[in-house]
Amino acid sequence: MYADDLCIIAESAEELQAAINCLNNYCSENGLSINASKSKCMIFYRGRPPICSFYLDGHELELVNNFNYLGFHLTTQLSFSSHLQNTVSKANSRCGTLMSRLPLRDLPFELVSSVYDCYVLPLFRYGLPLWLSSISTTAKQSANSSYTKFLKSYLGVPFHANNAITHFLTNTCPLLSRLEALLPTSLGAFTFPSELSGYQLSILQHSPPSEPYNPIPLIPSFFWHSQIFHTLPTSAFHRKNLCRILYDFDHNTFCSKEYFHVDIEDCICTACSERVNHYHRYFCEHFSH
């Protein structure tokens, strides 16, 4: 029971129907009523779904494939991918609100990171041990993308900017890597009776130790020819100009191609008619003058 909600869990259809009958008898004897139209049943299964029906005081209860309970989006396969996607949507909305109502782009990054940890990160930490091991790769990528978009918005770079460079400049790691590191401490607020001493929760038994995230092997080699800097500027204007140089976003300024492209092997500069390499601004005579 939680507030005015009641959840009955059973291991078989017969056990659940017996529990529903007992609940109905108790309510009848104590002058309570249950709204059958608002009562739902969900069957957790793997493979082919079993054929079952459940009744409350003669009314057939609706069988559902998903259900929101205490902030969790439950599915019949006990996959929490949809739950994480829903959390990502909430996080994106909250990040947009913070960016629009607070002058985050004019604050030091350490303070901006603390704001994210205070107002956005708790959305992902809620029930972390339950959902972390049962999510799809697509859901993980969506969560990581939500965090990198927040970082790129602060840096003033497009969302298609390289993620590894973004984490290197901000000294951060992907969101899922950080959540995996927080997993062992996520149950610190729980206390268990002494009879369970020596036992380990099943949700933690199959959690492999996470390796520290290292963005350097993922960074394109051309980045190491970029400008050297010590700290990110606090000014949004100067930080954006610096990042445009670090990410080499001036390629379209020199390139003769008018369409978006990734491969620059055959790109020609419109000014000097030479091949456009990374950081062409350093080599183009026309630009230097």
PDB file of C-alpha atoms in Angstrom, residues 1-276:
ATOM      1  CA  MET A   1       0.000   0.000   0.000  1.00  0.00           C
ATOM      2  CA  TYR A   2       1.091   3.563  -0.754  1.00  0.00           C
ATOM      3  CA  ALA A   3      -1.267   6.419   0.197  1.00  0.00           C
ATOM      4  CA  ASP A   4      -4.582   5.522  -1.487  1.00  0.00           C
ATOM      5  CA  ASP A   5      -3.018   3.011  -3.917  1.00  0.00           C
ATOM      6  CA  LEU A   6      -2.926  -0.731  -3.409  1.00  0.00           C
ATOM      7  CA  CYS A   7      -0.820  -3.141  -5.426  1.00  0.00           C
ATOM      8  CA  ILE A   8      -1.272  -6.917  -5.184  1.00  0.00           C
ATOM      9  CA  ILE A   9       1.549  -9.129  -6.461  1.00  0.00           C
ATOM     10  CA  ALA A  10       1.093 -12.841  -7.137  1.00  0.00           C
ATOM     11  CA  GLU A  11       3.090 -15.597  -8.804  1.00  0.00           C
ATOM     12  CA  SER A  12       0.138 -17.224 -10.583  1.00  0.00           C
ATOM     13  CA  ALA A  13      -3.276 -16.321 -11.954  1.00  0.00           C
ATOM     14  CA  GLU A  14      -5.035 -18.426  -9.327  1.00  0.00           C
ATOM     15  CA  GLU A  15      -3.119 -16.747  -6.499  1.00  0.00           C
ATOM     16  CA  LEU A  16      -3.966 -13.272  -7.801  1.00  0.00           C
ATOM     17  CA  GLN A  17      -7.678 -14.052  -8.199  1.00  0.00           C
ATOM     18  CA  ALA A  18      -7.775 -15.434  -4.649  1.00  0.00           C
ATOM     19  CA  ALA A  19      -6.124 -12.259  -3.353  1.00  0.00           C
ATOM     20  CA  ILE A  20      -8.617 -10.084  -5.254  1.00  0.00           C
ATOM     21  CA  ASN A  21     -11.494 -12.056  -3.723  1.00  0.00           C
ATOM     22  CA  CYS A  22     -10.043 -11.614  -0.235  1.00  0.00           C
ATOM     23  CA  LEU A  23      -9.657  -7.882  -0.810  1.00  0.00           C
ATOM     24  CA  ASN A  24     -13.240  -7.617  -2.048  1.00  0.00           C
ATOM     25  CA  ASN A  25     -14.556  -9.511   1.002  1.00  0.00           C
ATOM     26  CA  TYR A  26     -12.572  -7.286   3.380  1.00  0.00           C
ATOM     27  CA  CYS A  27     -13.887  -4.113   1.715  1.00  0.00           C
ATOM     28  CA  SER A  28     -17.469  -5.389   1.809  1.00  0.00           C
ATOM     29  CA  GLU A  29     -17.245  -6.205   5.529  1.00  0.00           C
ATOM     30  CA  ASN A  30     -15.752  -2.800   6.370  1.00  0.00           C
ATOM     31  CA  GLY A  31     -17.951  -0.558   4.242  1.00  0.00           C
ATOM     32  CA  LEU A  32     -15.356   0.192   1.567  1.00  0.00           C
ATOM     33  CA  SER A  33     -15.795   0.170  -2.187  1.00  0.00           C
ATOM     34  CA  ILE A  34     -13.340  -0.436  -5.032  1.00  0.00           C
ATOM     35  CA  ASN A  35     -13.666   1.262  -8.404  1.00  0.00           C
ATOM     36  CA  ALA A  36     -13.324  -1.671 -10.820  1.00  0.00           C
ATOM     37  CA  SER A  37     -12.989   0.650 -13.848  1.00  0.00           C
ATOM     38  CA  LYS A  38      -9.820   2.173 -12.355  1.00  0.00           C
ATOM     39  CA  SER A  39      -8.345  -1.161 -11.307  1.00  0.00           C
ATOM     40  CA  LYS A  40      -5.926  -2.727 -13.783  1.00  0.00           C
ATOM     41  CA  CYS A  41      -4.110  -6.054 -14.063  1.00  0.00           C
ATOM     42  CA  MET A  42      -0.739  -6.671 -15.683  1.00  0.00           C
ATOM     43  CA  ILE A  43       0.859 -10.024 -16.435  1.00  0.00           C
ATOM     44  CA  PHE A  44       4.649 -10.198 -16.549  1.00  0.00           C
ATOM     45  CA  TYR A  45       5.828 -12.884 -18.936  1.00  0.00           C
ATOM     46  CA  ARG A  46       8.432 -13.940 -21.470  1.00  0.00           C
ATOM     47  CA  GLY A  47       7.543 -15.437 -24.801  1.00  0.00           C
ATOM     48  CA  ARG A  48       3.849 -15.950 -25.581  1.00  0.00           C
ATOM     49  CA  PRO A  49       1.441 -14.052 -23.280  1.00  0.00           C
ATOM     50  CA  PRO A  50      -0.764 -16.295 -21.115  1.00  0.00           C
ATOM     51  CA  ILE A  51      -4.538 -16.130 -21.508  1.00  0.00           C
ATOM     52  CA  CYS A  52      -6.055 -15.043 -18.189  1.00  0.00           C
ATOM     53  CA  SER A  53      -9.050 -13.129 -16.891  1.00  0.00           C
ATOM     54  CA  PHE A  54      -9.546 -11.541 -13.486  1.00  0.00           C
ATOM     55  CA  TYR A  55     -12.772 -10.427 -11.823  1.00  0.00           C
ATOM     56  CA  LEU A  56     -13.620  -8.058  -9.003  1.00  0.00           C
ATOM     57  CA  ASP A  57     -17.099  -8.517  -7.588  1.00  0.00           C
ATOM     58  CA  GLY A  58     -18.303  -9.873 -10.931  1.00  0.00           C
ATOM     59  CA  HIS A  59     -16.657  -7.126 -13.007  1.00  0.00           C
ATOM     60  CA  GLU A  60     -13.872  -8.163 -15.367  1.00  0.00           C
ATOM     61  CA  LEU A  61     -10.696  -6.160 -14.806  1.00  0.00           C
ATOM     62  CA  GLU A  62      -8.816  -4.629 -17.716  1.00  0.00           C
ATOM     63  CA  LEU A  63      -5.488  -6.208 -18.697  1.00  0.00           C
ATOM     64  CA  VAL A  64      -2.848  -3.629 -19.672  1.00  0.00           C
ATOM     65  CA  ASN A  65       0.587  -3.922 -21.296  1.00  0.00           C
ATOM     66  CA  ASN A  66       2.120  -0.949 -19.479  1.00  0.00           C
ATOM     67  CA  PHE A  67       1.404   0.925 -16.281  1.00  0.00           C
ATOM     68  CA  ASN A  68       2.828   3.909 -14.406  1.00  0.00           C
ATOM     69  CA  TYR A  69       3.331   3.144 -10.727  1.00  0.00           C
ATOM     70  CA  LEU A  70       5.155   5.398  -8.263  1.00  0.00           C
ATOM     71  CA  GLY A  71       7.045   7.113 -11.062  1.00  0.00           C
ATOM     72  CA  PHE A  72       8.015   3.899 -12.866  1.00  0.00           C
ATOM     73  CA  HIS A  73       6.808   2.977 -16.332  1.00  0.00           C
ATOM     74  CA  LEU A  74       6.312  -0.798 -16.068  1.00  0.00           C
ATOM     75  CA  THR A  75       5.968  -3.106 -19.073  1.00  0.00           C
ATOM     76  CA  THR A  76       5.039  -6.769 -19.379  1.00  0.00           C
ATOM     77  CA  GLN A  77       8.637  -7.714 -20.268  1.00  0.00           C
ATOM     78  CA  LEU A  78      10.048  -5.749 -17.317  1.00  0.00           C
ATOM     79  CA  SER A  79      12.158  -3.671 -19.681  1.00  0.00           C
ATOM     80  CA  PHE A  80      12.733  -0.162 -18.377  1.00  0.00           C
ATOM     81  CA  SER A  81      13.705   1.344 -21.727  1.00  0.00           C
ATOM     82  CA  SER A  82      10.417   3.219 -21.966  1.00  0.00           C
ATOM     83  CA  HIS A  83      10.880   4.385 -18.370  1.00  0.00           C
ATOM     84  CA  LEU A  84      14.303   5.821 -19.237  1.00  0.00           C
ATOM     85  CA  GLN A  85      12.945   7.452 -22.394  1.00  0.00           C
ATOM     86  CA  ASN A  86      10.252   9.108 -20.307  1.00  0.00           C
ATOM     87  CA  THR A  87      12.892  10.281 -17.832  1.00  0.00           C
ATOM     88  CA  VAL A  88      14.983  11.685 -20.690  1.00  0.00           C
ATOM     89  CA  SER A  89      11.982  13.723 -21.869  1.00  0.00           C
ATOM     90  CA  LYS A  90      11.582  15.171 -18.377  1.00  0.00           C
ATOM     91  CA  ALA A  91      15.312  15.914 -18.175  1.00  0.00           C
ATOM     92  CA  ASN A  92      15.305  17.688 -21.559  1.00  0.00           C
ATOM     93  CA  SER A  93      12.369  19.816 -20.471  1.00  0.00           C
ATOM     94  CA  ARG A  94      14.063  20.714 -17.196  1.00  0.00           C
ATOM     95  CA  CYS A  95      17.338  21.572 -18.964  1.00  0.00           C
ATOM     96  CA  GLY A  96      15.446  23.887 -21.303  1.00  0.00           C
ATOM     97  CA  THR A  97      13.779  25.572 -18.356  1.00  0.00           C
ATOM     98  CA  LEU A  98      17.098  26.082 -16.566  1.00  0.00           C
ATOM     99  CA  MET A  99      18.751  27.519 -19.666  1.00  0.00           C
ATOM    100  CA  SER A 100      15.883  29.944 -20.266  1.00  0.00           C
ATOM    101  CA  ARG A 101      15.417  31.152 -16.680  1.00  0.00           C
ATOM    102  CA  LEU A 102      18.990  31.192 -15.374  1.00  0.00           C
ATOM    103  CA  PRO A 103      22.075  32.887 -16.878  1.00  0.00           C
ATOM    104  CA  LEU A 104      23.919  29.577 -17.045  1.00  0.00           C
ATOM    105  CA  ARG A 105      25.880  30.522 -20.173  1.00  0.00           C
ATOM    106  CA  ASP A 106      27.528  33.373 -18.236  1.00  0.00           C
ATOM    107  CA  LEU A 107      28.582  31.291 -15.227  1.00  0.00           C
ATOM    108  CA  PRO A 108      31.681  29.140 -14.616  1.00  0.00           C
ATOM    109  CA  PHE A 109      31.225  25.566 -15.733  1.00  0.00           C
ATOM    110  CA  GLU A 110      31.752  24.164 -12.218  1.00  0.00           C
ATOM    111  CA  LEU A 111      28.682  26.071 -11.048  1.00  0.00           C
ATOM    112  CA  VAL A 112      26.661  25.070 -14.115  1.00  0.00           C
ATOM    113  CA  SER A 113      27.545  21.420 -13.480  1.00  0.00           C
ATOM    114  CA  SER A 114      26.381  21.752  -9.867  1.00  0.00           C
ATOM    115  CA  VAL A 115      23.045  23.156 -11.059  1.00  0.00           C
ATOM    116  CA  TYR A 116      22.597  20.133 -13.333  1.00  0.00           C
ATOM    117  CA  ASP A 117      23.446  17.750 -10.488  1.00  0.00           C
ATOM    118  CA  CYS A 118      20.896  19.451  -8.245  1.00  0.00           C
ATOM    119  CA  TYR A 119      17.911  19.787 -10.583  1.00  0.00           C
ATOM    120  CA  VAL A 120      18.331  17.178 -13.356  1.00  0.00           C
ATOM    121  CA  LEU A 121      20.494  14.296 -12.143  1.00  0.00           C
ATOM    122  CA  PRO A 122      17.991  13.199  -9.423  1.00  0.00           C
ATOM    123  CA  LEU A 123      15.517  12.341 -12.196  1.00  0.00           C
ATOM    124  CA  PHE A 124      17.890   9.618 -13.371  1.00  0.00           C
ATOM    125  CA  ARG A 125      18.977   8.496  -9.903  1.00  0.00           C
ATOM    126  CA  TYR A 126      15.404   7.692  -8.848  1.00  0.00           C
ATOM    127  CA  GLY A 127      15.154   3.889  -8.698  1.00  0.00           C
ATOM    128  CA  LEU A 128      18.557   3.582 -10.413  1.00  0.00           C
ATOM    129  CA  PRO A 129      19.336   0.001  -9.212  1.00  0.00           C
ATOM    130  CA  LEU A 130      16.009  -1.216 -10.616  1.00  0.00           C
ATOM    131  CA  TRP A 131      16.161   0.077 -14.180  1.00  0.00           C
ATOM    132  CA  LEU A 132      19.868   0.369 -14.998  1.00  0.00           C
ATOM    133  CA  SER A 133      20.373  -3.303 -15.912  1.00  0.00           C
ATOM    134  CA  SER A 134      17.184  -3.606 -18.001  1.00  0.00           C
ATOM    135  CA  ILE A 135      17.438  -0.919 -20.673  1.00  0.00           C
ATOM    136  CA  SER A 136      18.227  -1.039 -24.375  1.00  0.00           C
ATOM    137  CA  THR A 137      21.260   0.433 -26.095  1.00  0.00           C
ATOM    138  CA  THR A 138      19.019   2.985 -27.805  1.00  0.00           C
ATOM    139  CA  ALA A 139      17.702   4.187 -24.454  1.00  0.00           C
ATOM    140  CA  LYS A 140      21.257   4.507 -23.127  1.00  0.00           C
ATOM    141  CA  GLN A 141      22.276   6.559 -26.151  1.00  0.00           C
ATOM    142  CA  SER A 142      19.247   8.790 -25.673  1.00  0.00           C
ATOM    143  CA  ALA A 143      20.200   9.474 -22.032  1.00  0.00           C
ATOM    144  CA  ASN A 144      23.827  10.200 -22.953  1.00  0.00           C
ATOM    145  CA  SER A 145      22.665  12.485 -25.743  1.00  0.00           C
ATOM    146  CA  SER A 146      20.486  14.435 -23.317  1.00  0.00           C
ATOM    147  CA  TYR A 147      23.523  15.245 -21.174  1.00  0.00           C
ATOM    148  CA  THR A 148      25.847  16.086 -24.068  1.00  0.00           C
ATOM    149  CA  LYS A 149      23.223  18.447 -25.514  1.00  0.00           C
ATOM    150  CA  PHE A 150      23.205  20.287 -22.199  1.00  0.00           C
ATOM    151  CA  LEU A 151      27.003  20.554 -22.307  1.00  0.00           C
ATOM    152  CA  LYS A 152      27.039  21.670 -25.947  1.00  0.00           C
ATOM    153  CA  SER A 153      24.391  24.288 -25.233  1.00  0.00           C
ATOM    154  CA  TYR A 154      26.680  25.750 -22.582  1.00  0.00           C
ATOM    155  CA  LEU A 155      29.715  25.617 -24.893  1.00  0.00           C
ATOM    156  CA  GLY A 156      27.758  27.236 -27.715  1.00  0.00           C
ATOM    157  CA  VAL A 157      28.434  24.505 -30.270  1.00  0.00           C
ATOM    158  CA  PRO A 158      25.983  22.598 -32.518  1.00  0.00           C
ATOM    159  CA  PHE A 159      24.484  19.357 -31.280  1.00  0.00           C
ATOM    160  CA  HIS A 160      26.350  17.382 -33.955  1.00  0.00           C
ATOM    161  CA  ALA A 161      29.708  18.355 -32.395  1.00  0.00           C
ATOM    162  CA  ASN A 162      32.005  15.511 -31.383  1.00  0.00           C
ATOM    163  CA  ASN A 163      30.959  14.014 -28.028  1.00  0.00           C
ATOM    164  CA  ALA A 164      34.438  12.900 -26.971  1.00  0.00           C
ATOM    165  CA  ILE A 165      35.831  16.416 -27.481  1.00  0.00           C
ATOM    166  CA  THR A 166      32.892  17.804 -25.493  1.00  0.00           C
ATOM    167  CA  HIS A 167      33.605  15.538 -22.518  1.00  0.00           C
ATOM    168  CA  PHE A 168      37.337  16.277 -22.758  1.00  0.00           C
ATOM    169  CA  LEU A 169      36.834  20.059 -22.685  1.00  0.00           C
ATOM    170  CA  THR A 170      34.410  19.912 -19.753  1.00  0.00           C
ATOM    171  CA  ASN A 171      36.200  17.098 -17.884  1.00  0.00           C
ATOM    172  CA  THR A 172      32.998  15.040 -17.773  1.00  0.00           C
ATOM    173  CA  CYS A 173      31.904  11.553 -18.802  1.00  0.00           C
ATOM    174  CA  PRO A 174      28.751  10.153 -20.467  1.00  0.00           C
ATOM    175  CA  LEU A 175      25.711  10.170 -18.222  1.00  0.00           C
ATOM    176  CA  LEU A 176      25.326   6.377 -18.154  1.00  0.00           C
ATOM    177  CA  SER A 177      28.982   5.943 -17.156  1.00  0.00           C
ATOM    178  CA  ARG A 178      28.409   8.298 -14.270  1.00  0.00           C
ATOM    179  CA  LEU A 179      25.216   6.543 -13.205  1.00  0.00           C
ATOM    180  CA  GLU A 180      26.978   3.164 -13.270  1.00  0.00           C
ATOM    181  CA  ALA A 181      29.623   4.584 -10.948  1.00  0.00           C
ATOM    182  CA  LEU A 182      26.878   5.826  -8.602  1.00  0.00           C
ATOM    183  CA  LEU A 183      25.087   2.470  -8.532  1.00  0.00           C
ATOM    184  CA  PRO A 184      26.928   0.922  -5.523  1.00  0.00           C
ATOM    185  CA  THR A 185      25.998   3.927  -3.348  1.00  0.00           C
ATOM    186  CA  SER A 186      22.403   4.216  -4.530  1.00  0.00           C
ATOM    187  CA  LEU A 187      21.107   1.873  -1.807  1.00  0.00           C
ATOM    188  CA  GLY A 188      22.856   3.622   1.061  1.00  0.00           C
ATOM    189  CA  ALA A 189      19.579   4.924   2.506  1.00  0.00           C
ATOM    190  CA  PHE A 190      18.084   1.442   2.859  1.00  0.00           C
ATOM    191  CA  THR A 191      18.380  -0.616   6.031  1.00  0.00           C
ATOM    192  CA  PHE A 192      17.813  -4.351   6.215  1.00  0.00           C
ATOM    193  CA  PRO A 193      17.109  -6.680   9.165  1.00  0.00           C
ATOM    194  CA  SER A 194      19.979  -8.631  10.646  1.00  0.00           C
ATOM    195  CA  GLU A 195      18.484 -11.874   9.299  1.00  0.00           C
ATOM    196  CA  LEU A 196      19.555 -10.778   5.786  1.00  0.00           C
ATOM    197  CA  SER A 197      23.178 -10.299   6.793  1.00  0.00           C
ATOM    198  CA  GLY A 198      25.476 -11.834   4.179  1.00  0.00           C
ATOM    199  CA  TYR A 199      22.921 -11.667   1.349  1.00  0.00           C
ATOM    200  CA  GLN A 200      23.242  -9.496  -1.733  1.00  0.00           C
ATOM    201  CA  LEU A 201      20.388  -7.980  -3.713  1.00  0.00           C
ATOM    202  CA  SER A 202      19.890  -9.704  -7.071  1.00  0.00           C
ATOM    203  CA  ILE A 203      19.824  -6.337  -8.873  1.00  0.00           C
ATOM    204  CA  LEU A 204      23.464  -5.830  -7.860  1.00  0.00           C
ATOM    205  CA  GLN A 205      24.823  -9.338  -8.403  1.00  0.00           C
ATOM    206  CA  HIS A 206      25.293  -9.051 -12.156  1.00  0.00           C
ATOM    207  CA  SER A 207      26.623  -5.495 -12.246  1.00  0.00           C
ATOM    208  CA  PRO A 208      30.174  -5.607 -13.646  1.00  0.00           C
ATOM    209  CA  PRO A 209      32.598  -3.024 -12.298  1.00  0.00           C
ATOM    210  CA  SER A 210      32.629  -0.024 -14.599  1.00  0.00           C
ATOM    211  CA  GLU A 211      35.926   1.205 -16.018  1.00  0.00           C
ATOM    212  CA  PRO A 212      36.718   4.925 -15.791  1.00  0.00           C
ATOM    213  CA  TYR A 213      35.689   6.776 -18.923  1.00  0.00           C
ATOM    214  CA  ASN A 214      38.621   7.938 -21.052  1.00  0.00           C
ATOM    215  CA  PRO A 215      37.641  10.223 -23.962  1.00  0.00           C
ATOM    216  CA  ILE A 216      41.169  10.575 -25.397  1.00  0.00           C
ATOM    217  CA  PRO A 217      41.129   7.411 -27.606  1.00  0.00           C
ATOM    218  CA  LEU A 218      37.801   8.575 -29.083  1.00  0.00           C
ATOM    219  CA  ILE A 219      38.960  12.084 -29.974  1.00  0.00           C
ATOM    220  CA  PRO A 220      39.859  12.664 -33.672  1.00  0.00           C
ATOM    221  CA  SER A 221      43.598  13.032 -34.169  1.00  0.00           C
ATOM    222  CA  PHE A 222      43.259  16.457 -35.810  1.00  0.00           C
ATOM    223  CA  PHE A 223      42.023  17.919 -32.512  1.00  0.00           C
ATOM    224  CA  TRP A 224      45.515  17.796 -31.010  1.00  0.00           C
ATOM    225  CA  HIS A 225      46.637  20.413 -33.562  1.00  0.00           C
ATOM    226  CA  SER A 226      44.125  22.913 -32.236  1.00  0.00           C
ATOM    227  CA  GLN A 227      44.691  25.924 -30.039  1.00  0.00           C
ATOM    228  CA  ILE A 228      45.982  25.355 -26.489  1.00  0.00           C
ATOM    229  CA  PHE A 229      43.967  26.808 -23.615  1.00  0.00           C
ATOM    230  CA  HIS A 230      43.946  26.484 -19.837  1.00  0.00           C
ATOM    231  CA  THR A 231      40.310  27.046 -18.794  1.00  0.00           C
ATOM    232  CA  LEU A 232      37.022  27.641 -20.560  1.00  0.00           C
ATOM    233  CA  PRO A 233      36.135  31.360 -20.684  1.00  0.00           C
ATOM    234  CA  THR A 234      33.255  32.409 -18.457  1.00  0.00           C
ATOM    235  CA  SER A 235      32.001  34.770 -21.152  1.00  0.00           C
ATOM    236  CA  ALA A 236      29.578  32.993 -23.479  1.00  0.00           C
ATOM    237  CA  PHE A 237      30.815  35.021 -26.458  1.00  0.00           C
ATOM    238  CA  HIS A 238      34.496  34.220 -25.991  1.00  0.00           C
ATOM    239  CA  ARG A 239      33.745  30.585 -25.070  1.00  0.00           C
ATOM    240  CA  LYS A 240      31.740  30.086 -28.259  1.00  0.00           C
ATOM    241  CA  ASN A 241      34.500  31.612 -30.415  1.00  0.00           C
ATOM    242  CA  LEU A 242      37.113  29.429 -28.734  1.00  0.00           C
ATOM    243  CA  CYS A 243      35.046  26.268 -29.213  1.00  0.00           C
ATOM    244  CA  ARG A 244      34.487  27.026 -32.903  1.00  0.00           C
ATOM    245  CA  ILE A 245      38.270  26.954 -33.284  1.00  0.00           C
ATOM    246  CA  LEU A 246      38.756  23.848 -31.110  1.00  0.00           C
ATOM    247  CA  TYR A 247      36.067  21.863 -32.937  1.00  0.00           C
ATOM    248  CA  ASP A 248      37.207  23.160 -36.368  1.00  0.00           C
ATOM    249  CA  PHE A 249      33.780  24.509 -37.331  1.00  0.00           C
ATOM    250  CA  ASP A 250      35.179  26.899 -39.972  1.00  0.00           C
ATOM    251  CA  HIS A 251      35.489  24.262 -42.676  1.00  0.00           C
ATOM    252  CA  ASN A 252      32.447  25.554 -44.581  1.00  0.00           C
ATOM    253  CA  THR A 253      34.032  29.026 -44.668  1.00  0.00           C
ATOM    254  CA  PHE A 254      36.817  27.781 -46.942  1.00  0.00           C
ATOM    255  CA  CYS A 255      35.331  24.725 -48.662  1.00  0.00           C
ATOM    256  CA  SER A 256      34.017  25.038 -52.217  1.00  0.00           C
ATOM    257  CA  LYS A 257      31.338  22.394 -51.597  1.00  0.00           C
ATOM    258  CA  GLU A 258      27.929  23.899 -50.906  1.00  0.00           C
ATOM    259  CA  TYR A 259      26.371  20.809 -49.296  1.00  0.00           C
ATOM    260  CA  PHE A 260      26.977  19.190 -45.898  1.00  0.00           C
ATOM    261  CA  HIS A 261      29.672  16.506 -45.920  1.00  0.00           C
ATOM    262  CA  VAL A 262      31.882  14.616 -43.492  1.00  0.00           C
ATOM    263  CA  ASP A 263      34.748  13.391 -45.669  1.00  0.00           C
ATOM    264  CA  ILE A 264      37.151  16.247 -46.523  1.00  0.00           C
ATOM    265  CA  GLU A 265      39.642  14.301 -48.628  1.00  0.00           C
ATOM    266  CA  ASP A 266      38.782  16.156 -51.864  1.00  0.00           C
ATOM    267  CA  CYS A 267      37.802  19.550 -50.465  1.00  0.00           C
ATOM    268  CA  ILE A 268      39.277  22.630 -52.157  1.00  0.00           C
ATOM    269  CA  CYS A 269      39.607  26.096 -50.611  1.00  0.00           C
ATOM    270  CA  THR A 270      37.708  28.847 -52.452  1.00  0.00           C
ATOM    271  CA  ALA A 271      40.384  31.410 -51.550  1.00  0.00           C
ATOM    272  CA  CYS A 272      43.753  29.750 -52.137  1.00  0.00           C
ATOM    273  CA  SER A 273      42.586  26.811 -54.313  1.00  0.00           C
ATOM    274  CA  GLU A 274      44.551  24.441 -52.126  1.00  0.00           C
ATOM    275  CA  ARG A 275      43.289  21.351 -50.342  1.00  0.00           C
ATOM    276  CA  VAL A 276      41.255  22.184 -47.238  1.00  0.00           C
TER     277      VAL A 276
END
